[in-house]
Amino acid sequence: MSASGQILCREQTSSDGSVDAIERGIIETSERLIERFPEVSAIGLAVAGFLDAQRQTVRFAPHLPWRDANVVKRLSLLLPRPLQLEHDANSAAWGEYRFGAARGADNWVLFALGTGIGGAMMQDGKIYRGAYGTAPEFGHLTVVPDGRECSCGKKGCLERYCSGTALVTTAAELAASGEFGSPLADGLAAGSVTGTDVVAAARKGDPLAQAAVDDFSRWLGRGLSMVGDVFDPELIVIGGGVASAADLYLDAAKEEFARQITGAGHRPLAEVKIAELGADAGMIGVADIARSAVATSGLVSE
Ligand SMILES: [Zn+2]
């Protein structure tokens, strides 16, 4: 990536999911890219998982095999440039802050809607990391006691009502209630319907899909009001894959947000915007974080 946030080249590689294969993929891809772009000063690695506060170790990642692994120490010995590790939601937030929807916002929150909810926040222009480096887990706030089961082990988490996956669960519950006739009903009962299908059906005016989207909007508004109550941000940026369907739900979610926040009508309300960098936000953000770290520390590769 260039200094102005422009992606110069992309490469993708696959692995069998083992630590060895993933690390080899990172090293080989980095070597190939640096052969083509020798001016590259640093390598950024955005990981969806829990990192330590120093961003050296991946403590746990639900979809990756690293467990309490000092990834920076291990990979730095083998990589041709200094490596910076960062949480993927923090990376996306930094990307939006430097080059996207959050430019100029000092106190703001990223609320990323995908299969679950990813979150990050910036305070006074810095990523807020908490005491132990754990990014905010908006998705796992309990909103329905003893509600829908969540993969985190709890019940009634916000992301079980407000995410791409939740759209399908809600649509399936509505279909099972028999209240709506819909061509989606059979697929929902068989488990073959995706969030994208529900969105597409809602666009075509399917009443069941529209009811599922309306429910999603209400939960999103409530989620935003909780974020507003805790952090009082100037801006909330909605990112993640579900952001592309924002025209279907954002106005209703904003209305619910304005209704639900404590002191409604008597306080300034955070602006709510859609992310601008899409799926590239994390990649752009972590590249910029890595380059800045090298520039400020004077680190050079050995
Ligand atoms: Zn949960």
CSV table of C-alpha atoms and ligand atoms in Angstrom, one decimal:
chain,number,residue,atom,x,y,z
A,1,MET,CA,0.0,0.0,0.0
A,2,SER,CA,1.2,3.5,-0.8
A,3,ALA,CA,1.6,6.3,1.8
A,4,SER,CA,-1.8,7.8,0.7
A,5,GLY,CA,-3.7,4.5,1.3
A,6,GLN,CA,-3.7,3.3,-2.3
A,7,ILE,CA,-3.5,-0.5,-2.7
A,8,LEU,CA,-0.7,-1.2,-5.1
A,9,CYS,CA,-1.0,-4.9,-5.4
A,10,ARG,CA,-3.0,-7.8,-3.8
A,11,GLU,CA,-2.1,-11.4,-3.4
A,12,GLN,CA,-4.1,-14.1,-1.9
A,13,THR,CA,-2.9,-17.5,-0.7
A,14,SER,CA,-4.7,-20.5,0.8
A,15,SER,CA,-3.6,-22.9,3.5
A,16,ASP,CA,-4.7,-26.1,5.2
A,17,GLY,CA,-5.3,-24.1,8.4
A,18,SER,CA,-2.3,-25.4,10.3
A,19,VAL,CA,0.1,-23.0,12.1
A,20,ASP,CA,2.9,-24.1,9.8
A,21,ALA,CA,1.0,-23.5,6.6
A,22,ILE,CA,-0.4,-20.2,7.6
A,23,GLU,CA,3.0,-18.9,8.7
A,24,ARG,CA,4.7,-20.2,5.5
A,25,GLY,CA,2.0,-18.5,3.5
A,26,ILE,CA,2.6,-15.1,5.3
A,27,ILE,CA,6.4,-15.4,4.7
A,28,GLU,CA,6.2,-16.5,1.1
A,29,THR,CA,3.6,-13.9,0.2
A,30,SER,CA,5.7,-11.2,1.9
A,31,GLU,CA,8.8,-12.2,0.1
A,32,ARG,CA,7.1,-12.2,-3.3
A,33,LEU,CA,5.6,-8.8,-2.7
A,34,ILE,CA,8.8,-7.2,-1.5
A,35,GLU,CA,10.7,-8.6,-4.5
A,36,ARG,CA,8.3,-6.5,-6.6
A,37,PHE,CA,8.1,-3.5,-4.2
A,38,PRO,CA,11.5,-3.3,-2.5
A,39,GLU,CA,10.6,0.2,-1.2
A,40,VAL,CA,8.1,-1.4,1.3
A,41,SER,CA,9.2,-0.6,4.8
A,42,ALA,CA,7.0,-2.7,7.0
A,43,ILE,CA,4.6,-5.6,7.1
A,44,GLY,CA,1.2,-5.4,8.9
A,45,LEU,CA,-0.7,-8.5,10.0
A,46,ALA,CA,-4.4,-8.0,11.0
A,47,VAL,CA,-5.7,-10.9,13.0
A,48,ALA,CA,-9.3,-11.6,14.2
A,49,GLY,CA,-8.6,-12.7,17.7
A,50,PHE,CA,-7.4,-11.7,21.2
A,51,LEU,CA,-3.9,-10.2,21.3
A,52,ASP,CA,-1.8,-9.2,24.2
A,53,ALA,CA,-1.6,-5.5,25.1
A,54,GLN,CA,1.9,-5.2,23.5
A,55,ARG,CA,0.5,-6.8,20.2
A,56,GLN,CA,3.2,-9.5,20.1
A,57,THR,CA,1.2,-12.6,21.0
A,58,VAL,CA,-2.1,-14.0,19.6
A,59,ARG,CA,-3.7,-15.3,22.8
A,60,PHE,CA,-6.7,-16.9,21.1
A,61,ALA,CA,-8.3,-16.7,17.7
A,62,PRO,CA,-11.6,-18.5,17.1
A,63,HIS,CA,-10.9,-19.2,13.4
A,64,LEU,CA,-7.1,-19.6,13.5
A,65,PRO,CA,-4.9,-22.2,15.2
A,66,TRP,CA,-2.6,-19.8,17.1
A,67,ARG,CA,-2.9,-20.2,20.9
A,68,ASP,CA,-0.8,-18.0,23.2
A,69,ALA,CA,1.6,-17.8,20.3
A,70,ASN,CA,4.3,-15.1,20.1
A,71,VAL,CA,3.6,-14.6,16.4
A,72,VAL,CA,5.7,-11.4,16.1
A,73,LYS,CA,8.8,-13.0,17.6
A,74,ARG,CA,8.5,-16.1,15.5
A,75,LEU,CA,7.8,-14.5,12.2
A,76,SER,CA,10.1,-11.5,12.6
A,77,LEU,CA,13.1,-13.9,12.4
A,78,LEU,CA,11.9,-15.0,9.0
A,79,LEU,CA,10.3,-12.0,7.4
A,80,PRO,CA,12.2,-9.5,5.2
A,81,ARG,CA,10.8,-6.4,7.0
A,82,PRO,CA,9.6,-5.4,10.5
A,83,LEU,CA,6.2,-6.9,11.4
A,84,GLN,CA,3.4,-5.2,13.2
A,85,LEU,CA,0.5,-7.2,14.5
A,86,GLU,CA,-3.0,-5.7,15.1
A,87,HIS,CA,-6.5,-6.8,15.8
A,88,ASP,CA,-8.6,-6.8,12.6
A,89,ALA,CA,-11.3,-4.5,13.9
A,90,ASN,CA,-8.7,-2.0,15.2
A,91,SER,CA,-7.0,-2.2,11.8
A,92,ALA,CA,-10.3,-1.5,10.0
A,93,ALA,CA,-11.0,1.4,12.4
A,94,TRP,CA,-7.5,2.9,11.7
A,95,GLY,CA,-8.1,2.5,7.9
A,96,GLU,CA,-11.4,4.4,8.1
A,97,TYR,CA,-9.8,7.0,10.4
A,98,ARG,CA,-6.9,7.7,8.1
A,99,PHE,CA,-8.5,7.3,4.7
A,100,GLY,CA,-12.2,6.6,5.0
A,101,ALA,CA,-15.5,7.6,6.8
A,102,ALA,CA,-13.9,8.6,10.1
A,103,ARG,CA,-11.4,11.1,8.8
A,104,GLY,CA,-11.3,14.0,11.3
A,105,ALA,CA,-13.2,12.2,14.0
A,106,ASP,CA,-11.3,11.9,17.3
A,107,ASN,CA,-13.8,10.1,19.5
A,108,TRP,CA,-15.7,7.5,17.5
A,109,VAL,CA,-16.7,3.9,17.3
A,110,LEU,CA,-16.6,1.2,14.5
A,111,PHE,CA,-19.6,-1.1,14.6
A,112,ALA,CA,-18.9,-3.8,12.0
A,113,LEU,CA,-21.9,-6.1,11.0
A,114,GLY,CA,-21.0,-9.4,9.4
A,115,THR,CA,-21.6,-12.9,10.6
A,116,GLY,CA,-21.3,-11.4,14.1
A,117,ILE,CA,-20.4,-7.8,15.3
A,118,GLY,CA,-16.9,-6.5,15.3
A,119,GLY,CA,-16.0,-3.4,17.2
A,120,ALA,CA,-13.3,-0.9,17.7
A,121,MET,CA,-13.1,2.6,19.2
A,122,MET,CA,-10.8,5.5,19.0
A,123,GLN,CA,-10.4,8.1,21.8
A,124,ASP,CA,-8.6,11.4,21.2
A,125,GLY,CA,-7.3,10.0,17.9
A,126,LYS,CA,-5.9,6.8,19.4
A,127,ILE,CA,-7.1,3.3,19.3
A,128,TYR,CA,-8.6,2.5,22.7
A,129,ARG,CA,-7.2,-0.9,23.8
A,130,GLY,CA,-8.4,-1.2,27.4
A,131,ALA,CA,-6.0,-2.4,30.1
A,132,TYR,CA,-5.4,-5.8,28.5
A,133,GLY,CA,-5.5,-5.2,24.8
A,134,THR,CA,-9.0,-6.6,24.2
A,135,ALA,CA,-11.1,-4.8,21.6
A,136,PRO,CA,-14.7,-3.9,22.5
A,137,GLU,CA,-17.0,-6.9,22.2
A,138,PHE,CA,-20.3,-5.1,21.3
A,139,GLY,CA,-21.7,-8.3,19.8
A,140,HIS,CA,-21.6,-10.2,23.1
A,141,LEU,CA,-23.5,-7.8,25.3
A,142,THR,CA,-26.5,-9.7,26.6
A,143,VAL,CA,-29.7,-8.1,25.3
A,144,VAL,CA,-32.1,-10.9,25.9
A,145,PRO,CA,-31.7,-12.9,29.1
A,146,ASP,CA,-31.8,-16.6,28.3
A,147,GLY,CA,-32.3,-15.6,24.6
A,148,ARG,CA,-30.8,-17.2,21.5
A,149,GLU,CA,-27.7,-19.3,22.1
A,150,CYS,CA,-24.4,-17.7,21.0
A,151,SER,CA,-21.2,-19.4,19.9
A,152,CYS,CA,-19.4,-17.6,22.7
A,153,GLY,CA,-21.2,-19.8,25.2
A,154,LYS,CA,-23.6,-17.2,26.5
A,155,LYS,CA,-27.2,-16.6,25.6
A,156,GLY,CA,-29.1,-13.6,24.2
A,157,CYS,CA,-26.0,-11.8,22.8
A,158,LEU,CA,-26.7,-8.7,20.7
A,159,GLU,CA,-25.1,-10.3,17.6
A,160,ARG,CA,-27.6,-13.1,17.7
A,161,TYR,CA,-30.3,-10.5,16.9
A,162,CYS,CA,-28.3,-8.0,14.9
A,163,SER,CA,-25.9,-9.5,12.2
A,164,GLY,CA,-26.1,-11.2,8.9
A,165,THR,CA,-26.6,-14.5,10.7
A,166,ALA,CA,-29.3,-13.1,12.9
A,167,LEU,CA,-31.3,-12.0,9.8
A,168,VAL,CA,-31.6,-15.6,8.9
A,169,THR,CA,-32.5,-16.8,12.4
A,170,THR,CA,-35.2,-14.1,12.7
A,171,ALA,CA,-36.5,-14.9,9.2
A,172,ALA,CA,-36.7,-18.6,10.2
A,173,GLU,CA,-38.5,-17.9,13.4
A,174,LEU,CA,-41.0,-15.7,11.5
A,175,ALA,CA,-41.5,-18.4,8.9
A,176,ALA,CA,-42.1,-21.0,11.6
A,177,SER,CA,-44.7,-18.8,13.2
A,178,GLY,CA,-46.8,-19.2,10.0
A,179,GLU,CA,-47.6,-15.5,10.1
A,180,PHE,CA,-46.1,-14.8,6.6
A,181,GLY,CA,-46.4,-16.7,3.4
A,182,SER,CA,-43.0,-16.4,1.6
A,183,PRO,CA,-41.1,-18.3,-1.1
A,184,LEU,CA,-38.2,-18.3,1.4
A,185,ALA,CA,-40.1,-20.4,4.0
A,186,ASP,CA,-39.0,-23.8,2.6
A,187,GLY,CA,-35.4,-22.8,2.3
A,188,LEU,CA,-35.4,-21.3,5.8
A,189,ALA,CA,-36.8,-24.6,7.2
A,190,ALA,CA,-34.1,-26.5,5.3
A,191,GLY,CA,-31.3,-24.2,6.5
A,192,SER,CA,-30.3,-23.3,2.9
A,193,VAL,CA,-31.0,-19.5,3.1
A,194,THR,CA,-28.3,-16.9,3.7
A,195,GLY,CA,-28.4,-13.4,5.0
A,196,THR,CA,-27.7,-12.2,1.4
A,197,ASP,CA,-30.9,-14.1,0.3
A,198,VAL,CA,-33.0,-12.4,3.0
A,199,VAL,CA,-31.7,-9.0,1.9
A,200,ALA,CA,-32.4,-9.8,-1.7
A,201,ALA,CA,-35.9,-11.0,-0.9
A,202,ALA,CA,-36.5,-7.8,1.2
A,203,ARG,CA,-35.5,-5.7,-1.7
A,204,LYS,CA,-38.1,-7.5,-3.9
A,205,GLY,CA,-40.8,-6.7,-1.3
A,206,ASP,CA,-41.1,-10.1,0.4
A,207,PRO,CA,-43.0,-9.4,3.6
A,208,LEU,CA,-41.3,-12.0,5.7
A,209,ALA,CA,-37.8,-10.8,4.7
A,210,GLN,CA,-38.9,-7.2,5.3
A,211,ALA,CA,-40.2,-8.1,8.8
A,212,ALA,CA,-36.8,-9.7,9.5
A,213,VAL,CA,-35.0,-6.6,8.3
A,214,ASP,CA,-37.3,-4.4,10.4
A,215,ASP,CA,-36.4,-6.5,13.5
A,216,PHE,CA,-32.7,-6.2,12.6
A,217,SER,CA,-33.1,-2.4,12.3
A,218,ARG,CA,-34.7,-2.2,15.8
A,219,TRP,CA,-31.9,-4.2,17.4
A,220,LEU,CA,-29.2,-2.2,15.6
A,221,GLY,CA,-30.8,1.0,16.9
A,222,ARG,CA,-30.8,-0.4,20.4
A,223,GLY,CA,-27.1,-1.5,19.9
A,224,LEU,CA,-26.2,2.0,18.8
A,225,SER,CA,-27.9,3.5,21.8
A,226,MET,CA,-25.9,1.3,24.1
A,227,VAL,CA,-22.7,2.3,22.4
A,228,GLY,CA,-23.9,6.0,22.7
A,229,ASP,CA,-24.7,5.6,26.4
A,230,VAL,CA,-21.3,4.1,27.3
A,231,PHE,CA,-18.9,6.0,25.0
A,232,ASP,CA,-20.7,9.2,23.9
A,233,PRO,CA,-18.9,9.2,20.6
A,234,GLU,CA,-19.2,11.9,17.9
A,235,LEU,CA,-19.5,9.3,15.2
A,236,ILE,CA,-20.5,5.7,14.7
A,237,VAL,CA,-19.3,4.0,11.5
A,238,ILE,CA,-21.2,1.0,10.4
A,239,GLY,CA,-18.9,-1.4,8.6
A,240,GLY,CA,-18.8,-5.1,7.7
A,241,GLY,CA,-20.5,-7.1,4.9
A,242,VAL,CA,-24.1,-6.2,6.0
A,243,ALA,CA,-23.2,-2.4,5.6
A,244,SER,CA,-23.8,-2.8,1.9
A,245,ALA,CA,-27.6,-3.3,2.6
A,246,ALA,CA,-27.7,-0.2,4.7
A,247,ASP,CA,-30.3,1.5,2.5
A,248,LEU,CA,-32.8,-1.1,3.8
A,249,TYR,CA,-32.3,-0.5,7.5
A,250,LEU,CA,-30.2,2.5,8.4
A,251,ASP,CA,-32.9,5.2,8.6
A,252,ALA,CA,-35.1,3.0,10.8
A,253,ALA,CA,-32.0,2.1,13.0
A,254,LYS,CA,-31.1,5.7,13.4
A,255,GLU,CA,-34.7,6.5,14.5
A,256,GLU,CA,-34.6,3.8,17.1
A,257,PHE,CA,-31.1,5.0,18.2
A,258,ALA,CA,-32.5,8.5,18.7
A,259,ARG,CA,-35.5,7.1,20.7
A,260,GLN,CA,-33.6,4.7,22.9
A,261,ILE,CA,-30.5,6.7,24.0
A,262,THR,CA,-30.7,7.9,27.5
A,263,GLY,CA,-31.7,11.6,27.6
A,264,ALA,CA,-33.2,11.3,24.1
A,265,GLY,CA,-34.0,14.7,22.7
A,266,HIS,CA,-31.8,16.6,25.1
A,267,ARG,CA,-28.3,15.7,24.0
A,268,PRO,CA,-26.2,15.8,20.8
A,269,LEU,CA,-26.5,12.5,19.0
A,270,ALA,CA,-23.5,10.7,17.3
A,271,GLU,CA,-23.6,10.9,13.6
A,272,VAL,CA,-24.0,7.4,12.0
A,273,LYS,CA,-22.2,6.8,8.7
A,274,ILE,CA,-21.5,3.8,6.5
A,275,ALA,CA,-17.8,2.8,6.2
A,276,GLU,CA,-16.1,3.8,3.0
A,277,LEU,CA,-13.3,1.3,2.6
A,278,GLY,CA,-15.4,-1.9,2.6
A,279,ALA,CA,-13.6,-5.2,3.0
A,280,ASP,CA,-10.2,-3.4,2.4
A,281,ALA,CA,-10.4,-1.3,5.6
A,282,GLY,CA,-8.4,-3.8,7.7
A,283,MET,CA,-5.7,-4.4,5.1
A,284,ILE,CA,-5.3,-0.6,4.5
A,285,GLY,CA,-5.4,0.1,8.2
A,286,VAL,CA,-2.8,-2.4,9.3
A,287,ALA,CA,-0.5,-1.5,6.5
A,288,ASP,CA,-0.6,2.1,7.7
A,289,ILE,CA,-0.2,1.1,11.3
A,290,ALA,CA,2.9,-0.9,10.4
A,291,ARG,CA,4.4,1.8,8.3
A,292,SER,CA,3.8,4.4,11.0
A,293,ALA,CA,5.4,2.1,13.7
A,294,VAL,CA,8.6,1.8,11.6
A,295,ALA,CA,8.7,5.5,10.8
A,296,THR,CA,8.4,6.5,14.5
A,297,SER,CA,10.6,3.9,16.0
A,298,GLY,CA,13.3,4.0,13.3
A,299,LEU,CA,13.2,0.2,13.1
A,300,VAL,CA,14.9,-1.3,10.1
A,301,SER,CA,14.9,-4.9,9.0
A,302,GLU,CA,18.0,-6.9,9.7
B,1,ZN,ZN,-22.0,-14.2,22.5
